[in-house]
Every structure is written in C-alpha cells, then in structure tokens.
Amino acid sequence: MKNQKVLVAALILAALGLLARLPAAAPESAYALSSAESVLLTNEDFLRFHVVANSNDPEDQWLKYQLRDHLLAYINLELARTLAQQADGTESPVFFTVEELEDILDSKREEIRREAERLLQSLGYSDPVTISLGLRWIPEKVYGETVFPAGTYRALTVTIGKGEGENWWCCLFPPLCLIGSPEAAAKLQDPAAADLTKLSPAELEALGLSSLTREELQMVSAYYTEILNLPKYKAAALRTGGRLQLRFKTLDWLRSR
C-alpha cells in the first residue's frame, strides 16, 4: 500500500511537471495569422455591423440594402462629427479604440434606431427596427478575401421586423465598411492615397461625408489611416488576399512536437 501511494504521488508530480512545461493556452476566441506574422488578435479586436432583413422575400432584401447604405452614411457622419469635437483644434491625430467606438455607438443607439425607422417610413414601410450592441456568437464569414473565423464578436446589429431573413455584414472597426470596401482600406494604408479630399462629390455622398469641410475630411482620412496602420490590424492582412485562421496554441504546440 505504501509503495502504491508513493507511485501515485510520483505520477501526480510528473503530470504537474509536464503541465508546467506546456505553453499557456490562448482563449478560444484568439486566432493567429496564416502568414509568418506573430501578431495575435482576438475576436474582440473587431467591431462588426450586421443588418438583418425581415425575411428573404426580394422586397425585404431590397429594403435591407437600402437601410444598410443609409445607416453606413449616417454612422460615418456621426463619427466624423465626434472626431471633430474631440480634436477641438488640436494638431495631434485623434482616433478611437474599439472600446471607445463601442461606447460612442452605445450612446447613439436610440438615435440610430430612430434614423432607421425614419428611412423605412420614408420608403413606405412600417416595420419596427431593433438595435443590439455587444458580444454575440457569429459563424465563419468572409469579407473580401479575408476570412473571419466563427466565434464571439463585438457587434452592432440592426434587425428589421421579425429578423428572419439573411443578414448583411461588414467591419466597423477597423473601419472597412465605412470606406466602401477592403480594396479602399488597402489604399488608405498608402499615405499617398489616404486623402478623402480627392474623392468625387458622388463618392463622398455615398460615404455620407459630403457635408464635411476639407479640414474635416483630412482629419477623417488621418483617423482611417491611423487605425488601418496599427501593427495588429496591418499585420492582419486587411489588404486583398488576407486570411485569418483560428488557432489553438496547445494544438500548435502538439503539432510542433
């Protein structure tokens, strides 16, 4: 019996020693890049925007896209105004973290809902609109050529009516859907192209920025460029061709043995 106790104790100590040598496992939401980059991101480094249609009826889907375009322009303008207020004549670039952007959107949640219902009413629809903001589980999605793994993400979700239709989505932070496309985001990473003042009136109108002054457009350009050039987002290959893949550190360690 004594020898059995000694053997059990030795096995426990050996197991503890093995665990101590294992690398700490990352949260399940953590993912690394498929490239050679060593930067680790978590799902919560992104803030996504979803618009859910009432149904998959063609008319409801059309209405979803009308609301999408309207709200993206509305949010773009509201963020530009907030940037201008926070800058308050300073020369230093002003930009939001993902947490700050979430707080700003939360403070404007009711305004966004009312704006959405105003648009629907102007188009002759009476569907109610609900807004949610926070963490939600989202299946794997593709934006451009960037794959976002399934997981829990920060998300602003706008639901029309019963919300039984397909949803449209994009990324509010980093601000990919606020500048039109992943390709536009890639251009903003090039300092020579990161100038919204060079856009045509029609392009500015589509982004909701046609009412901004030249100085305000330059400030918004600096904001977008600053965010998209942060090391962890730039390394995420937001340019066309980027791909994010979910990884578990423990599995990577085992595969390397």
XYZ file of N, CA and C in Angstrom:
771
model
N 0.835 -1.208 0.000
C 0.000 0.000 0.000
C 0.862 1.246 0.000
N 1.932 1.221 0.828
C 2.823 2.375 0.895
C 3.477 2.623 -0.460
N 3.907 1.518 -1.121
C 4.537 1.673 -2.431
C 3.564 2.234 -3.466
N 2.255 1.818 -3.350
C 1.244 2.332 -4.276
C 1.061 3.833 -4.097
N 1.048 4.295 -2.818
C 0.897 5.726 -2.550
C 2.075 6.510 -3.112
N 3.272 5.940 -2.959
C 4.464 6.607 -3.481
C 4.386 6.704 -5.004
N 3.912 5.601 -5.647
C 3.795 5.587 -7.099
C 2.783 6.627 -7.580
N 1.618 6.701 -6.900
C 0.588 7.678 -7.268
C 1.125 9.090 -7.125
N 1.820 9.350 -6.010
C 2.383 10.681 -5.781
C 3.386 11.036 -6.865
N 4.197 10.067 -7.263
C 5.195 10.320 -8.303
C 4.528 10.636 -9.639
N 3.443 9.893 -9.937
C 2.728 10.148 -11.189
C 2.105 11.539 -11.203
N 1.532 11.954 -10.061
C 0.936 13.291 -9.968
C 1.990 14.358 -10.177
N 3.150 14.194 -9.522
C 4.231 15.169 -9.668
C 4.726 15.222 -11.112
N 4.802 14.070 -11.747
C 5.259 14.034 -13.140
C 4.267 14.755 -14.049
N 2.963 14.532 -13.774
C 1.937 15.195 -14.584
C 1.993 16.700 -14.404
N 2.170 17.145 -13.152
C 2.275 18.579 -12.886
C 3.492 19.173 -13.574
N 4.579 18.405 -13.587
C 5.783 18.891 -14.251
C 5.572 19.053 -15.743
N 4.830 18.099 -16.346
C 4.542 18.190 -17.781
C 3.667 19.398 -18.078
N 2.630 19.614 -17.241
C 1.742 20.760 -17.446
C 2.493 22.068 -17.311
N 3.437 22.105 -16.395
C 4.199 23.338 -16.186
C 5.018 23.700 -17.406
N 5.392 22.686 -18.193
C 6.203 22.950 -19.379
C 5.362 23.298 -20.602
N 4.027 23.029 -20.514
C 3.165 23.368 -21.645
C 2.979 24.873 -21.726
N 2.916 25.464 -22.928
C 2.636 26.889 -23.052
C 1.205 27.173 -22.637
N 0.958 28.371 -22.120
C -0.389 28.745 -21.713
C -1.309 28.738 -22.924
N -2.472 28.120 -22.774
C -3.411 28.059 -23.889
C -4.078 29.405 -24.087
N -4.267 29.792 -25.338
C -4.945 31.053 -25.644
C -6.437 30.874 -25.476
N -7.188 31.967 -25.241
C -8.642 31.866 -25.218
C -9.129 31.306 -26.543
N -10.294 30.647 -26.527
C -10.780 30.032 -27.757
C -11.036 31.059 -28.845
N -11.226 32.335 -28.447
C -11.502 33.362 -29.450
C -10.230 33.898 -30.091
N -9.068 33.468 -29.606
C -7.821 34.017 -30.137
C -7.459 33.334 -31.450
N -6.961 34.104 -32.372
C -6.521 33.499 -33.618
C -5.266 34.188 -34.111
N -4.488 33.441 -34.847
C -3.239 33.965 -35.392
C -3.368 34.038 -36.903
N -2.414 34.676 -37.512
C -2.452 34.822 -38.958
C -1.885 33.586 -39.629
N -2.371 33.325 -40.840
C -1.859 32.180 -41.576
C -0.490 32.483 -42.174
N -0.115 33.765 -42.155
C 1.192 34.158 -42.673
C 2.239 33.965 -41.587
N 3.440 34.480 -41.834
C 4.525 34.322 -40.870
C 4.419 35.329 -39.731
N 3.418 36.237 -39.772
C 3.281 37.239 -38.726
C 3.032 36.560 -37.386
N 3.600 37.122 -36.320
C 3.449 36.534 -34.998
C 2.395 37.254 -34.172
N 1.739 38.271 -34.756
C 0.752 39.047 -34.020
C -0.480 38.197 -33.738
N -0.950 38.212 -32.491
C -2.171 37.509 -32.125
C -3.291 38.519 -31.942
N -4.431 38.253 -32.519
C -5.612 39.079 -32.347
C -6.674 38.244 -31.654
N -7.647 38.910 -31.064
C -8.819 38.207 -30.570
C -10.026 38.737 -31.317
N -11.101 37.985 -31.287
C -12.316 38.419 -31.972
C -12.776 39.782 -31.479
N -12.481 40.091 -30.215
C -12.949 41.350 -29.642
C -12.125 42.546 -30.097
N -11.107 42.318 -30.921
C -10.371 43.437 -31.521
C -11.138 44.026 -32.695
N -12.254 43.394 -33.054
C -13.070 43.860 -34.177
C -14.456 44.245 -33.675
N -15.079 45.189 -34.381
C -16.475 45.525 -34.111
C -17.221 45.413 -35.430
N -18.193 44.524 -35.469
C -18.884 44.219 -36.715
C -20.256 44.889 -36.767
N -20.743 45.064 -37.982
C -22.030 45.706 -38.220
C -22.892 44.753 -39.035
N -24.065 44.418 -38.506
C -24.968 43.491 -39.181
C -26.331 44.143 -39.388
N -26.891 43.946 -40.566
C -28.262 44.372 -40.853
C -29.036 43.118 -41.243
N -30.070 42.796 -40.456
C -30.833 41.565 -40.662
C -32.186 41.902 -41.279
N -32.498 41.263 -42.393
C -33.753 41.527 -43.099
C -34.938 40.878 -42.393
N -36.120 41.412 -42.639
C -37.348 40.846 -42.082
C -37.550 39.414 -42.572
N -37.272 39.174 -43.857
C -37.403 37.837 -44.442
C -36.505 37.765 -45.673
N -36.540 36.645 -46.350
C -35.763 36.504 -47.583
C -36.573 36.865 -48.826
N -37.748 37.407 -48.624
C -38.527 37.930 -49.738
C -37.704 39.009 -50.449
N -37.698 39.034 -51.780
C -36.887 40.017 -52.514
C -37.111 41.453 -52.066
N -38.343 41.802 -51.749
C -38.624 43.170 -51.318
C -37.974 43.465 -49.971
N -38.030 42.496 -49.052
C -37.396 42.676 -47.745
C -35.881 42.751 -47.876
N -35.325 41.965 -48.795
C -33.881 42.024 -49.009
C -33.474 43.372 -49.613
N -34.278 43.874 -50.529
C -34.018 45.202 -51.101
C -34.028 46.260 -50.008
N -35.013 46.160 -49.106
C -35.125 47.133 -48.018
C -33.904 47.066 -47.100
N -33.402 45.869 -46.881
C -32.197 45.694 -46.058
C -31.034 46.482 -46.633
N -30.836 46.408 -47.930
C -29.712 47.115 -48.553
C -29.920 48.625 -48.564
N -31.163 49.056 -48.676
C -31.437 50.490 -48.580
C -31.061 51.004 -47.193
N -31.437 50.228 -46.177
C -31.127 50.628 -44.801
C -29.630 50.559 -44.546
N -28.981 49.543 -45.076
C -27.524 49.427 -44.932
C -26.825 50.689 -45.430
N -27.119 51.082 -46.658
C -26.451 52.247 -47.238
C -26.723 53.503 -46.421
N -27.971 53.651 -45.988
C -28.348 54.852 -45.240
C -27.641 54.901 -43.885
N -27.624 53.779 -43.173
C -27.022 53.777 -41.838
C -25.505 53.894 -41.888
N -24.869 53.305 -42.890
C -23.418 53.456 -43.002
C -23.047 54.921 -43.203
N -23.798 55.611 -44.060
C -23.538 57.034 -44.273
C -23.821 57.825 -42.998
N -24.893 57.458 -42.301
C -25.264 58.156 -41.062
C -24.194 57.963 -39.987
N -23.745 56.720 -39.803
C -22.723 56.431 -38.795
C -21.412 57.117 -39.152
N -21.056 57.094 -40.428
C -19.829 57.755 -40.881
C -19.839 59.232 -40.501
N -20.952 59.897 -40.773
C -21.057 61.323 -40.483
C -21.022 61.581 -38.981
N -21.716 60.753 -38.205
C -21.731 60.931 -36.752
C -20.330 60.750 -36.169
N -19.588 59.764 -36.665
C -18.227 59.549 -36.170
C -17.314 60.698 -36.575
N -17.501 61.217 -37.783
C -16.696 62.360 -38.230
C -16.954 63.571 -37.337
N -18.208 63.789 -36.989
C -18.549 64.906 -36.105
C -17.952 64.711 -34.716
N -17.993 63.478 -34.226
C -17.410 63.186 -32.910
C -15.904 63.404 -32.931
N -15.259 62.992 -34.015
C -13.824 63.235 -34.166
C -13.521 64.726 -34.119
N -14.333 65.516 -34.821
C -14.116 66.961 -34.862
C -14.260 67.574 -33.473
N -15.242 67.100 -32.720
C -15.449 67.612 -31.366
C -14.278 67.258 -30.461
N -13.780 66.029 -30.591
C -12.681 65.598 -29.727
C -11.365 66.259 -30.116
N -11.183 66.522 -31.399
C -9.943 67.175 -31.841
C -9.866 68.590 -31.292
N -10.968 69.336 -31.415
C -11.091 70.678 -30.838
C -9.863 71.544 -31.110
N -9.436 71.574 -32.357
C -8.334 72.456 -32.741
C -6.949 71.907 -32.500
N -6.835 70.701 -31.935
C -5.507 70.135 -31.703
C -4.923 69.639 -33.015
N -3.605 69.606 -33.093
C -2.939 69.139 -34.311
C -2.657 67.646 -34.269
N -2.726 67.059 -33.072
C -2.439 65.631 -32.953
C -3.593 64.817 -33.539
N -3.293 63.704 -34.220
C -4.358 62.857 -34.762
C -5.242 62.316 -33.645
N -6.529 62.271 -33.887
C -7.479 61.732 -32.923
C -8.075 60.462 -33.513
N -8.088 59.384 -32.750
C -8.743 58.180 -33.234
C -9.290 57.398 -32.052
N -10.262 56.547 -32.322
C -10.919 55.764 -31.289
C -10.294 54.380 -31.193
N -10.309 53.829 -29.995
C -10.035 52.403 -29.843
C -11.348 51.671 -30.119
N -11.300 50.367 -30.228
C -12.521 49.610 -30.479
C -13.488 49.762 -29.311
N -12.946 49.849 -28.083
C -13.812 50.028 -26.913
C -14.481 51.395 -26.931
N -13.729 52.421 -27.315
C -14.295 53.768 -27.376
C -15.364 53.868 -28.456
N -15.122 53.234 -29.593
C -16.119 53.257 -30.657
C -17.394 52.556 -30.201
N -17.248 51.460 -29.486
C -18.421 50.750 -28.974
C -19.212 51.642 -28.019
N -18.507 52.390 -27.168
C -19.178 53.308 -26.237
C -19.909 54.417 -26.992
N -19.266 54.947 -28.034
C -19.890 56.014 -28.829
C -21.168 55.502 -29.487
N -21.099 54.324 -30.079
C -22.275 53.754 -30.731
C -23.369 53.443 -29.720
N -22.969 53.010 -28.530
C -23.952 52.720 -27.489
C -24.699 53.987 -27.093
N -23.974 55.106 -27.006
C -24.611 56.374 -26.636
C -25.541 56.881 -27.734
N -25.346 56.407 -28.963
C -26.159 56.852 -30.095
C -27.121 55.761 -30.569
N -27.275 54.721 -29.761
C -28.077 53.581 -30.201
C -29.522 53.979 -30.535
N -30.140 54.753 -29.670
C -31.525 55.155 -29.904
C -31.635 56.079 -31.114
N -30.638 56.944 -31.292
C -30.637 57.816 -32.470
C -30.550 56.986 -33.752
N -29.717 55.956 -33.726
C -29.572 55.092 -34.905
C -30.886 54.369 -35.195
N -31.560 53.904 -34.140
C -32.845 53.215 -34.336
C -33.879 54.152 -34.950
N -33.963 55.370 -34.414
C -34.934 56.328 -34.948
C -34.613 56.683 -36.401
N -33.328 56.826 -36.695
C -32.920 57.142 -38.066
C -33.309 56.007 -39.013
N -33.148 54.774 -38.549
C -33.514 53.616 -39.367
C -35.017 53.599 -39.641
N -35.816 53.833 -38.618
C -37.268 53.812 -38.803
C -37.735 54.981 -39.660
N -37.036 56.121 -39.564
C -37.384 57.260 -40.420
C -37.187 56.903 -41.895
N -36.076 56.219 -42.171
C -35.834 55.832 -43.564
C -36.922 54.880 -44.051
N -37.231 53.859 -43.246
C -38.245 52.890 -43.650
C -39.588 53.569 -43.909
N -39.953 54.495 -43.025
C -41.225 55.206 -43.195
C -41.219 56.052 -44.464
N -40.060 56.652 -44.776
C -39.969 57.469 -45.989
C -40.117 56.622 -47.246
N -39.826 55.316 -47.119
C -39.957 54.397 -48.252
C -41.309 53.686 -48.258
N -42.152 54.015 -47.266
C -43.493 53.444 -47.215
C -43.616 52.166 -46.420
N -42.675 51.899 -45.501
C -42.713 50.681 -44.693
C -42.872 51.032 -43.217
N -43.558 50.155 -42.489
C -43.803 50.406 -41.064
C -43.141 49.366 -40.167
N -42.229 48.571 -40.713
C -41.550 47.546 -39.911
C -40.814 48.184 -38.740
N -40.918 47.599 -37.542
C -40.127 48.105 -36.421
C -38.657 47.746 -36.608
N -37.788 48.522 -35.999
C -36.347 48.263 -36.068
C -35.819 48.110 -34.650
N -35.052 47.068 -34.411
C -34.413 46.882 -33.109
C -32.901 46.942 -33.282
N -32.245 47.470 -32.260
C -30.787 47.631 -32.283
C -30.194 46.896 -31.095
N -29.175 46.103 -31.327
C -28.437 45.476 -30.226
C -26.954 45.755 -30.411
N -26.263 45.871 -29.301
C -24.822 46.142 -29.335
C -24.157 45.370 -28.216
N -23.186 44.558 -28.562
C -22.498 43.769 -27.553
C -21.889 42.532 -28.174
N -21.518 41.581 -27.329
C -20.894 40.354 -27.815
C -21.958 39.381 -28.301
N -21.708 38.766 -29.456
C -22.619 37.747 -29.977
C -21.818 36.718 -30.758
N -22.319 35.484 -30.743
C -21.647 34.427 -31.500
C -22.025 34.561 -32.965
N -21.008 34.484 -33.840
C -21.223 34.653 -35.273
C -20.485 33.536 -36.008
N -21.144 32.863 -36.945
C -20.456 31.808 -37.710
C -19.380 32.395 -38.608
N -18.573 31.521 -39.198
C -17.496 31.989 -40.078
C -18.062 32.845 -41.210
N -17.408 33.974 -41.452
C -17.839 34.884 -42.509
C -16.630 35.307 -43.331
N -16.886 35.691 -44.569
C -15.828 36.166 -45.455
C -16.103 37.613 -45.814
N -15.081 38.466 -45.663
C -15.201 39.864 -46.084
C -14.106 40.124 -47.105
N -14.503 40.358 -48.356
C -13.491 40.435 -49.403
C -12.845 39.067 -49.517
N -11.546 38.995 -49.286
C -10.856 37.706 -49.270
C -10.307 37.411 -47.882
N -10.831 38.125 -46.879
C -10.417 37.890 -45.501
C -11.461 37.035 -44.807
N -11.034 35.930 -44.209
C -11.941 35.012 -43.532
C -11.941 35.305 -42.036
N -13.124 35.575 -41.491
C -13.264 35.771 -40.056
C -13.805 34.478 -39.462
N -13.042 33.821 -38.582
C -13.479 32.537 -38.027
C -14.755 32.681 -37.207
N -15.471 31.581 -37.039
C -16.636 31.574 -36.162
C -16.186 31.900 -34.745
N -17.004 32.621 -34.015
C -16.649 32.963 -32.645
C -17.521 34.086 -32.113
N -17.165 34.581 -30.940
C -17.902 35.660 -30.299
C -17.252 36.989 -30.641
N -18.012 37.889 -31.224
C -17.509 39.187 -31.669
C -18.329 40.324 -31.058
N -17.692 41.491 -30.949
C -18.448 42.710 -30.697
C -19.261 42.975 -31.964
N -20.524 43.361 -31.797
C -21.334 43.597 -32.998
C -22.456 44.583 -32.728
N -22.657 45.478 -33.699
C -23.836 46.338 -33.736
C -24.786 45.678 -34.727
N -25.943 45.246 -34.236
C -26.884 44.510 -35.077
C -28.188 45.278 -35.211
N -28.574 45.533 -36.444
C -29.830 46.225 -36.754
C -30.771 45.192 -37.367
N -31.915 44.984 -36.729
C -32.859 43.968 -37.183
C -34.151 44.616 -37.646
N -34.564 44.283 -38.864
C -35.811 44.804 -39.421
C -36.928 43.790 -39.181
N -38.033 44.263 -38.581
C -39.194 43.402 -38.382
C -38.886 42.141 -37.604
N -39.255 40.974 -38.170
C -39.064 39.693 -37.489
C -37.616 39.213 -37.532
N -36.810 39.799 -38.402
C -35.407 39.406 -38.485
C -35.204 37.967 -38.907
N -36.039 37.470 -39.816
C -35.948 36.072 -40.242
C -35.231 35.905 -41.583
N -34.726 37.006 -42.130
C -34.041 36.936 -43.414
C -32.535 36.895 -43.275
N -31.863 36.775 -44.408
C -30.401 36.774 -44.411
C -29.886 38.142 -43.984
N -28.708 38.129 -43.383
C -28.134 39.391 -42.923
C -26.958 39.805 -43.803
N -26.731 41.119 -43.845
C -25.548 41.674 -44.495
C -24.631 42.141 -43.379
N -23.310 42.041 -43.590
C -22.411 42.478 -42.523
C -21.138 43.075 -43.091
N -20.465 43.831 -42.239
C -19.137 44.355 -42.564
C -18.432 44.683 -41.249
N -17.275 45.304 -41.347
C -16.451 45.582 -40.173
C -16.408 47.090 -39.909
N -16.925 47.507 -38.739
C -16.876 48.922 -38.354
C -15.530 49.294 -37.750
N -14.882 48.339 -37.108
C -13.550 48.586 -36.553
C -12.710 47.338 -36.749
N -11.591 47.438 -37.476
C -11.132 48.620 -38.208
C -12.167 49.047 -39.241
N -12.160 50.319 -39.651
C -13.298 50.891 -40.388
C -13.368 50.512 -41.862
N -13.468 49.211 -42.127
C -13.503 48.761 -43.519
C -14.797 49.154 -44.217
N -15.952 48.931 -43.563
C -17.200 49.203 -44.277
C -17.526 50.687 -44.309
N -16.807 51.498 -43.537
C -17.042 52.941 -43.577
C -16.305 53.597 -44.731
N -15.435 52.837 -45.378
C -14.717 53.412 -46.518
C -14.992 52.633 -47.794
N -16.028 51.827 -47.771
C -16.540 51.245 -49.002
C -16.170 49.812 -49.305
N -14.916 49.407 -49.106
C -14.508 48.059 -49.499
C -13.134 47.740 -48.933
N -12.767 46.440 -48.885
C -11.411 46.079 -48.464
C -10.351 46.721 -49.349
N -10.677 46.889 -50.643
C -9.719 47.498 -51.562
C -9.465 48.958 -51.182
N -10.544 49.667 -50.793
C -10.383 51.058 -50.361
C -9.564 51.122 -49.083
N -9.757 50.141 -48.200
C -8.970 50.099 -46.970
C -7.495 49.934 -47.284
N -7.197 49.082 -48.265
C -5.803 48.876 -48.657
C -5.198 50.169 -49.181
N -5.973 50.943 -49.943
C -5.466 52.208 -50.472
C -5.167 53.190 -49.353
N -5.987 53.162 -48.307
C -5.767 54.092 -47.204
C -4.515 53.745 -46.412
N -3.999 52.540 -46.568
C -2.743 52.202 -45.910
C -1.564 52.809 -46.649
N -1.804 53.319 -47.829
C -0.774 54.003 -48.602
C -0.917 55.500 -48.350
N 0.049 56.132 -47.657
C -0.067 57.556 -47.334
C -0.359 58.429 -48.538
N 0.110 58.018 -49.714
C -0.110 58.827 -50.909
C -1.570 58.801 -51.349
N -2.314 57.763 -50.907
C -3.708 57.630 -51.340
C -4.699 57.918 -50.222
N -4.187 58.167 -49.026
C -5.058 58.324 -47.861
C -5.583 59.741 -47.729
N -6.281 60.197 -48.735
C -6.800 61.564 -48.715
C -8.213 61.572 -49.279
N -9.195 61.658 -48.387
C -10.588 61.647 -48.816
C -10.970 62.895 -49.593
N -10.146 63.943 -49.506
C -10.462 65.170 -50.244
C -10.349 64.955 -51.753
N -9.696 63.855 -52.156
C -9.534 63.576 -53.585
C -10.732 62.828 -54.176
N -11.679 62.443 -53.315
C -12.849 61.724 -53.808
C -13.809 62.674 -54.509
N -14.576 62.129 -55.426
C -15.565 62.931 -56.143
C -16.753 63.222 -55.231
N -17.561 64.241 -55.552
C -18.764 64.525 -54.757
C -19.675 63.303 -54.622
N -19.801 62.509 -55.684
C -20.657 61.319 -55.636
C -20.093 60.283 -54.668
N -18.764 60.120 -54.672
C -18.136 59.156 -53.761
C -18.280 59.609 -52.314
N -18.130 60.900 -52.066
C -18.307 61.431 -50.715
C -19.753 61.281 -50.261
N -20.674 61.475 -51.181
C -22.097 61.325 -50.868
C -22.397 59.892 -50.445
N -21.812 58.935 -51.144
C -22.032 57.521 -50.831
C -21.502 57.166 -49.452
N -20.448 57.837 -49.018
C -19.867 57.587 -47.702
C -20.535 58.408 -46.610
N -21.438 59.312 -46.987
C -22.101 60.150 -46.001
C -21.266 61.325 -45.550
N -20.242 61.674 -46.317
C -19.288 62.701 -45.893
C -19.351 63.964 -46.745
N -20.382 64.102 -47.557
C -20.435 65.239 -48.484
C -20.591 66.582 -47.778
N -21.065 66.583 -46.528
C -21.275 67.847 -45.814
C -20.042 68.305 -45.036
N -18.974 67.505 -45.053
C -17.780 67.852 -44.282
C -16.916 68.871 -45.021
N -16.226 69.695 -44.244
C -15.281 70.642 -44.830
C -14.015 69.901 -45.242
N -13.161 70.570 -45.991
C -11.900 69.968 -46.415
C -11.064 69.567 -45.201
N -11.020 70.428 -44.184
C -10.236 70.143 -42.985
C -10.791 68.913 -42.266
N -12.114 68.798 -42.201
C -12.721 67.641 -41.539
C -12.448 66.357 -42.322
N -12.471 66.437 -43.644
C -12.152 65.262 -44.458
C -10.713 64.812 -44.240
N -9.801 65.764 -44.116
C -8.402 65.424 -43.856
C -8.265 64.738 -42.500
N -9.047 65.199 -41.518
C -8.997 64.610 -40.189
C -9.538 63.179 -40.213
N -10.634 62.962 -40.929
C -11.193 61.618 -41.040
C -10.222 60.704 -41.789
N -9.565 61.224 -42.817
C -8.551 60.450 -43.544
C -7.452 59.993 -42.594
N -6.997 60.915 -41.742
C -5.936 60.585 -40.786
C -6.398 59.508 -39.814
N -7.672 59.587 -39.407
C -8.231 58.587 -38.482
C -8.233 57.201 -39.119
N -8.782 57.105 -40.333
C -8.835 55.815 -41.010
C -7.438 55.241 -41.208
N -6.517 56.092 -41.655
C -5.157 55.640 -41.927
C -4.469 55.185 -40.647
N -4.676 55.938 -39.569
C -4.062 55.593 -38.282
C -4.511 54.211 -37.821
N -5.821 53.952 -37.883
C -6.347 52.667 -37.430
C -5.836 51.525 -38.303
N -5.926 51.697 -39.612
C -5.557 50.611 -40.519
C -4.059 50.343 -40.528
N -3.275 51.265 -40.001
C -1.828 51.060 -39.929
C -1.354 50.644 -38.540
N -2.289 50.480 -37.582
C -1.883 49.915 -36.302
C -1.303 48.529 -36.574
N -0.169 48.196 -35.963
C 0.518 46.942 -36.307
C -0.371 45.713 -36.338
N -1.241 45.554 -35.326
C -2.000 44.303 -35.280
C -3.039 44.209 -36.385
N -3.556 45.362 -36.848
C -4.534 45.315 -37.931
C -3.851 45.256 -39.289
N -2.745 45.971 -39.409
C -1.996 45.923 -40.665
C -1.462 44.511 -40.888
N -0.997 43.882 -39.808
C -0.482 42.516 -39.908
C -1.587 41.526 -40.227
N -2.821 41.908 -39.948
C -3.944 41.011 -40.225
C -4.251 40.918 -41.705
N -3.405 41.571 -42.512
C -3.526 41.479 -43.972
C -4.911 41.885 -44.439
N -5.322 43.094 -44.025
C -6.633 43.579 -44.437
C -6.658 43.891 -45.924
N -5.471 43.937 -46.531
C -5.430 44.099 -47.980
C -6.039 42.858 -48.637
N -6.430 43.011 -49.882
C -6.998 41.881 -50.609
C -6.036 40.696 -50.553
N -6.573 39.553 -50.228
C -5.752 38.351 -50.160
C -5.448 37.930 -48.738
N -5.828 38.763 -47.765
C -5.568 38.410 -46.376
C -6.451 37.257 -45.928
N -5.979 36.490 -44.981
C -6.779 35.378 -44.480
C -6.457 35.167 -43.008
N -7.503 35.151 -42.184
C -7.341 34.904 -40.760
C -7.757 33.469 -40.479
N -6.986 32.761 -39.657
C -7.318 31.385 -39.346
C -7.285 31.178 -37.839
N -8.318 30.504 -37.333
C -8.397 30.212 -35.911
C -7.332 29.197 -35.538
N -6.642 29.478 -34.446
C -5.611 28.556 -33.982
C -5.686 28.406 -32.474
N -5.360 27.223 -31.990
C -5.253 26.971 -30.567
C -3.786 26.739 -30.253
N -3.262 27.498 -29.303
C -1.829 27.403 -29.009
C -1.429 25.988 -28.614
N -2.292 25.314 -27.821
C -1.935 23.973 -27.368
C -1.813 23.021 -28.553
N -2.752 23.126 -29.522
C -2.683 22.267 -30.706
C -1.442 22.574 -31.526
N -1.109 23.859 -31.656
C 0.102 24.232 -32.387
C 1.327 23.619 -31.720
N 1.340 23.629 -30.376
C 2.485 23.078 -29.638
C 2.590 21.576 -29.896
N 1.429 20.879 -29.856
C 1.446 19.441 -30.069
C 1.902 19.097 -31.484
N 1.450 19.900 -32.471
C 1.826 19.635 -33.858
C 3.314 19.861 -34.094
N 3.919 20.704 -33.255
C 5.338 21.011 -33.437
C 6.234 19.967 -32.790
N 5.627 19.055 -32.010
C 6.455 18.054 -31.312
C 6.940 17.001 -32.290
